[in-house]
Coordinates of C-alpha atoms in Angstrom, one line a residue:
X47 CA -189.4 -124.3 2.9
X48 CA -191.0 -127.4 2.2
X49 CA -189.8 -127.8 -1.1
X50 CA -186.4 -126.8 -0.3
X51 CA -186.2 -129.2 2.5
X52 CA -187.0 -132.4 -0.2
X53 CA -184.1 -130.8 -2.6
X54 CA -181.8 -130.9 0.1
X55 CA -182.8 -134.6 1.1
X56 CA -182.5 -135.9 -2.5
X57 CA -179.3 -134.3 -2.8
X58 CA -177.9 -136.0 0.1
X59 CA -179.4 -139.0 -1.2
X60 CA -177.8 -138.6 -4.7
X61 CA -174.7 -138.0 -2.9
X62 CA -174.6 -140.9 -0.6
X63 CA -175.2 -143.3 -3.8
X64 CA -172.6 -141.4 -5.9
X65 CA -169.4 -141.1 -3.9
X66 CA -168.9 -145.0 -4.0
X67 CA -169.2 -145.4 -7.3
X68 CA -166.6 -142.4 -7.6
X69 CA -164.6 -144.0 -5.4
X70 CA -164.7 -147.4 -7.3
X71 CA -163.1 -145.4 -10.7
X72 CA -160.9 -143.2 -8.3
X73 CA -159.4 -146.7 -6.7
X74 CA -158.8 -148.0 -10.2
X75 CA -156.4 -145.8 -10.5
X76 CA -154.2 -145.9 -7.8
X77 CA -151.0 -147.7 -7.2
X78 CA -151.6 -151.2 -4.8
X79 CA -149.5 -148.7 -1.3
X80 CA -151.8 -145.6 -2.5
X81 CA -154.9 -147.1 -1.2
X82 CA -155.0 -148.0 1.8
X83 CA -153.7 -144.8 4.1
X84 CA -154.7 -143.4 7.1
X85 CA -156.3 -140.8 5.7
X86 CA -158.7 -141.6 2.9
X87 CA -158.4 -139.7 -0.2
X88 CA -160.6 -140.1 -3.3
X89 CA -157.9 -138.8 -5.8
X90 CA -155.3 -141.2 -6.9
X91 CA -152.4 -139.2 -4.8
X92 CA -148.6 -140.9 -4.3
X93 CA -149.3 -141.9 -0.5
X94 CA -145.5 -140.4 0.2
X95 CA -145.2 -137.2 -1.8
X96 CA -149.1 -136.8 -2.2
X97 CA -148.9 -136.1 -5.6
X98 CA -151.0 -136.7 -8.6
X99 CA -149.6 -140.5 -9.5
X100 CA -152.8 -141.7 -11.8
X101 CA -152.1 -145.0 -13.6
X102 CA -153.6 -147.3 -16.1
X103 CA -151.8 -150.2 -15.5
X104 CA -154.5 -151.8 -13.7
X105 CA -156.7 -151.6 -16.5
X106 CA -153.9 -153.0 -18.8
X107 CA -153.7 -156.4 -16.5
X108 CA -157.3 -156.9 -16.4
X109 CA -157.9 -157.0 -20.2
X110 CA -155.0 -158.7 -20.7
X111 CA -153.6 -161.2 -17.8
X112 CA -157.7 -160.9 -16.2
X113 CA -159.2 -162.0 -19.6
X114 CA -161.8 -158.8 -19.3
X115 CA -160.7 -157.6 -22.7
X116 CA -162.2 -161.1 -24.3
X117 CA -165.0 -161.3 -21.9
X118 CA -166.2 -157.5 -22.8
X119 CA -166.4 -158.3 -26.4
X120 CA -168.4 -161.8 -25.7
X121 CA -170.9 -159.8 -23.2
X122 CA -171.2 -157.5 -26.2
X123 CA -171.9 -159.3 -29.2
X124 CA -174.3 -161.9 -26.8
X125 CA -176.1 -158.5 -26.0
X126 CA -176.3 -157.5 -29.7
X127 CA -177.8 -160.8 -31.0
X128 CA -180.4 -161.7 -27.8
X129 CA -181.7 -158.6 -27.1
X130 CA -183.1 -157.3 -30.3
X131 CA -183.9 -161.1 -30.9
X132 CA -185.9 -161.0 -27.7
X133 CA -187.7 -157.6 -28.4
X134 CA -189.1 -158.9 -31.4
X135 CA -190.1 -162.7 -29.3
X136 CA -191.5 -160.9 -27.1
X137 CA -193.4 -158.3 -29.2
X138 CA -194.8 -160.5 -31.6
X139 CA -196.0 -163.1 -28.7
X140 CA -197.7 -159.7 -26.9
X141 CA -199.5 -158.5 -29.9
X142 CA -201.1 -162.0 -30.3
X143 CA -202.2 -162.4 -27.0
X144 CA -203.6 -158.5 -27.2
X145 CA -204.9 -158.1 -30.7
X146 CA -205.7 -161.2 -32.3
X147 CA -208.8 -163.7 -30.8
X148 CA -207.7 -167.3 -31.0
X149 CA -209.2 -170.3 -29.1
X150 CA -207.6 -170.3 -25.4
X151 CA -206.4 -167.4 -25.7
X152 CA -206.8 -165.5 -22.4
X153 CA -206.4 -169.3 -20.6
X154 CA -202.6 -169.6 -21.9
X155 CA -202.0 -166.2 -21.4
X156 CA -202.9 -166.8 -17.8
X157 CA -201.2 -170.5 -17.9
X158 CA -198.2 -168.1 -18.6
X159 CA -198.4 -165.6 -16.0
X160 CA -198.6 -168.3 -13.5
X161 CA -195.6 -169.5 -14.6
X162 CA -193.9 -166.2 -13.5
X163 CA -194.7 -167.9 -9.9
X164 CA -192.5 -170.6 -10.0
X165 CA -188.8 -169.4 -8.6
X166 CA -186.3 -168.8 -11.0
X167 CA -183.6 -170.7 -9.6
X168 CA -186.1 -174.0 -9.5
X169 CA -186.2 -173.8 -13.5
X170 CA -181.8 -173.7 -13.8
X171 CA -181.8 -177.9 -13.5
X172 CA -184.4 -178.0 -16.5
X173 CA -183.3 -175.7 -18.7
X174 CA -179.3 -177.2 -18.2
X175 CA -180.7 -180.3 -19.3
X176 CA -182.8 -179.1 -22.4
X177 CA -179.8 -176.5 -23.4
X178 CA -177.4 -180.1 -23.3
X179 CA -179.6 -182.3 -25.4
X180 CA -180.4 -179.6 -28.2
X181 CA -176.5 -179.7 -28.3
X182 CA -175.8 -176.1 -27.0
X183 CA -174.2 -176.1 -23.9
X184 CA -171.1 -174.3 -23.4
X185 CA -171.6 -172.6 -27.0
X186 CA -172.5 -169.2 -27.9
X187 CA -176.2 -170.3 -28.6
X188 CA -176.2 -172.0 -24.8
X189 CA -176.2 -168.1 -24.0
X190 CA -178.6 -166.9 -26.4
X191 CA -181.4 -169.1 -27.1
X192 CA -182.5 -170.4 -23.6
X193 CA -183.1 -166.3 -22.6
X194 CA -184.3 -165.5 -25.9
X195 CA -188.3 -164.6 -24.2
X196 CA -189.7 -163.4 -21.2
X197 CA -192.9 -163.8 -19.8
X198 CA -192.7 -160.6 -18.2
X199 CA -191.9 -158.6 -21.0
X200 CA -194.9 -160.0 -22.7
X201 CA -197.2 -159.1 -20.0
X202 CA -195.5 -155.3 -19.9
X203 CA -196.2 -155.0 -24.1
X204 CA -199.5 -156.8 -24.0
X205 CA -201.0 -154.1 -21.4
X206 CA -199.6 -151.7 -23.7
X207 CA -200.4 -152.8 -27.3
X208 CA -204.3 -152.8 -25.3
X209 CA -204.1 -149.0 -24.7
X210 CA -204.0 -148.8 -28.2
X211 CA -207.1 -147.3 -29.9
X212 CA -208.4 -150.5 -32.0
X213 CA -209.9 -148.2 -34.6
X214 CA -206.3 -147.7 -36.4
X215 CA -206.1 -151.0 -36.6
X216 CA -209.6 -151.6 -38.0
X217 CA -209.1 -148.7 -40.5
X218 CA -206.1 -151.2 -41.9
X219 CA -208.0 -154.3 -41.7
X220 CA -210.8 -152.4 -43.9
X221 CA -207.8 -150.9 -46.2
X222 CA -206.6 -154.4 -46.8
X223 CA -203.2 -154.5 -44.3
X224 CA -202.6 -157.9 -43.2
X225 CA -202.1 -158.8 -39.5
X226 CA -198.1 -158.3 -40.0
X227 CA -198.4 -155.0 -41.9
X228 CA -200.3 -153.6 -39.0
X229 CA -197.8 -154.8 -36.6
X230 CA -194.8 -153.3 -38.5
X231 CA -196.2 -149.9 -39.7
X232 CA -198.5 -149.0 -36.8
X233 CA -198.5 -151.0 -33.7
X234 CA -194.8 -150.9 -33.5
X235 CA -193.8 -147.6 -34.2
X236 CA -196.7 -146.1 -31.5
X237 CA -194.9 -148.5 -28.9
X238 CA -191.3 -146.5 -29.2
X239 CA -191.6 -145.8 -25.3
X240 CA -192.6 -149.3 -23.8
X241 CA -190.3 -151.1 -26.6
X242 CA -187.1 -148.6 -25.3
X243 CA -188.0 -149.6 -21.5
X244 CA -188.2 -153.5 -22.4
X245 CA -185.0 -153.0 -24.7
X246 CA -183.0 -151.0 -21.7
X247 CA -184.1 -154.0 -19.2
X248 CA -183.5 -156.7 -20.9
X249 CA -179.7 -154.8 -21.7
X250 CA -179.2 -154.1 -18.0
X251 CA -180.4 -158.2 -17.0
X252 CA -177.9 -160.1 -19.8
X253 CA -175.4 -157.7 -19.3
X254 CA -174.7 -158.5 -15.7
X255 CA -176.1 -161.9 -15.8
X256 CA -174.0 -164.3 -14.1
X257 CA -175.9 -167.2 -12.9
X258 CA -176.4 -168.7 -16.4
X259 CA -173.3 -167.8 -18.1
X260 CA -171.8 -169.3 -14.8
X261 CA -173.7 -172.5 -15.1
X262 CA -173.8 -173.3 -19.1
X263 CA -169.7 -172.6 -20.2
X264 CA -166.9 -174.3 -19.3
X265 CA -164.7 -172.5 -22.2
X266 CA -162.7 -169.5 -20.7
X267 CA -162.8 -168.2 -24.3
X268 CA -167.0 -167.7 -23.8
X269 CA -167.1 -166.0 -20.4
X270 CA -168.7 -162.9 -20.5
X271 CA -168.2 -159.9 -18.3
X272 CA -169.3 -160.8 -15.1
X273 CA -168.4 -163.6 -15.0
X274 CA -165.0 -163.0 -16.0
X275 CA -164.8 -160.5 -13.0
X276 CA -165.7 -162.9 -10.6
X277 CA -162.4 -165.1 -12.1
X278 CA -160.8 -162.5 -11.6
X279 CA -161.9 -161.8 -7.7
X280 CA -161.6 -165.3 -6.7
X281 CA -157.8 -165.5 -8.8
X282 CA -154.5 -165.2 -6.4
X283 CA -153.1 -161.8 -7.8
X284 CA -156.4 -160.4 -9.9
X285 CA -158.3 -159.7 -6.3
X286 CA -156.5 -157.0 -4.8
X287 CA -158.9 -153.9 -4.9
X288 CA -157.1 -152.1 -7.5
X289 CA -157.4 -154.7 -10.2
X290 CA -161.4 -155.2 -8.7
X291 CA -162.2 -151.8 -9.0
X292 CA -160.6 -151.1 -12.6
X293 CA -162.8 -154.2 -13.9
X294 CA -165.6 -153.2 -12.2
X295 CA -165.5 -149.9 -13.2
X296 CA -165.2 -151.3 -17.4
X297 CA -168.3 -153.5 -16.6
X298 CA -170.3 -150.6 -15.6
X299 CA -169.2 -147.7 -18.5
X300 CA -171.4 -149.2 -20.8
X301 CA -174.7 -149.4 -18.6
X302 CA -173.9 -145.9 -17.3
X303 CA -173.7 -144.7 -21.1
X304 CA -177.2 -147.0 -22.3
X305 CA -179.0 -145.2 -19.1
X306 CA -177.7 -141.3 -20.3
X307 CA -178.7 -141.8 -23.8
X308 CA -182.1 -143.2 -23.2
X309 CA -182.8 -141.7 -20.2
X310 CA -185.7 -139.6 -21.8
X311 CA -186.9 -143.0 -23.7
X312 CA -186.9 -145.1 -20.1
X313 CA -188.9 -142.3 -18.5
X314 CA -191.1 -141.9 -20.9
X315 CA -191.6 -145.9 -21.0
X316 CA -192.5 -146.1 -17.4
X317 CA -195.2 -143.6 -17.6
X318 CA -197.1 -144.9 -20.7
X319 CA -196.9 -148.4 -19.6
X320 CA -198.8 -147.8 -16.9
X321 CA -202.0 -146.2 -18.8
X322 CA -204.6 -148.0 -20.2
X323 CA -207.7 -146.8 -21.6

């Protein structure tokens, strides 16, 4: 009774987060009169006849007239360069700090981590100003290279790359494997569950990142998806629900398919990065 009593709570939970998101695509269908009726329907239904009248022209006007279609592709190839750029950043800072003894080693790593205690939002004036004078503000790189490491992924592979058992990687060191052949061929590929949690995260952060795109382009032509969304909001004609909802509901197709196809990955990450020993 017990157990059937939790199902039935998670269910309605489950519910209660899915119906607005499946109200979200149903609206981005409808005609502009079909949506607001007195009584609420989730289908996209003529609000006269109350037939099916599904259309697509929203989408059509916010790829074309919203500038979503542009913005989709710059949020895509920014994600392809800076995240797999900032895996391997991020990996190769972690195993240093976690396998390899240097001279102040555990005092930077913790200089670091304290640096993870300043606010975000106090560090936005410094690195505008560094982004301008290296000569990459509103440019492609201004989007890239300023987010290309984080400290917290560090800190998430370090812990990890320490669960490994050291004895692999003195068996190379004795069979003559340099430091970066260990990295490639063995630390790397026993790290498949931490790497596909800190690749999903990082995904999920630069795709809906606003605040810096926002803040380091001026060019239309670079806006990336959420930001082009909010143009589109705060435009005369673009923020009528219809249009919202149909760009809204293109911004989050891809994060929906990256979270069902690595599900299994992203589970798996959470548990083994939480093991040491």
């Amino acid at each position: 009774m017990r157990k059937l009593s939790i199902y039935v709570a998670l269910v309605l939970l489950a519910a209660v987060s899915v119906v607005p998101f499946l109200w979200m695509v149903a609206t981005s269908f409808k005609h502009g009169p079909d949506i607001y009726t007195k009584t609420p329907h989730l289908l996209p239904l003529d609000k006269k006849t109350g037939e099916w009248a599904a259309t697509l022209d929203n989408y059509s006007y916010v790829l074309d007239v919203g500038g979503l279609g542009n913005a989709f592709v710059n949020s895509v190839w920014v994600c392809a360069i800076l995240v797999p750029a900032k895996l391997l950043i991020d990996a190769l800072a972690a195993y240093a700090f976690a396998r390899i003894p240097f001279p102040g080693r555990d005092k930077l790593f913790v200089i670091m981590l304290a640096g993870m205690m300043v606010p975000a939002i106090t560090l936005l004036v410094p690195r505008i100003h560094v982004t301008q004078s290296l000569g990459m503000f509103d440019s492609g790189w201004g989007l890239i290279v300023p987010n290309i490491a984080s400290v917290l992924d560090i800190f998430l592979l370090r812990q990890f790359f320490l669960s490994l058992p050291g004895e692999l990687e003195e068996a190379a060191l004795i069979d003559g494997a340099g430091r970066m052949q260990i990295f490639w061929r063995i630390v790397l590929p026993l790290s498949k569950p931490v790497l596909a949690v800190v690749t999903i995260t990082s995904f999920l952060f630069h795709w809906n990142d606003l605040v810096w795109p926002l803040l380091v382009t001026n060019d239309p032509e670079l806006y990336t998806l959420p930001l082009a969304l909010q143009q589109l909001v705060a435009s005369p004609d673009g923020g009528r629900a219809y249009y919202i909802m149909a760009g809204a509901t293109l911004a989050v197709l891809p994060v929906i398919a990256v979270l069902l196809v690595f599900q299994r990955r992203i589970l798996q990450g959470i548990a083994f990065t939480g093991l040491k020993g």
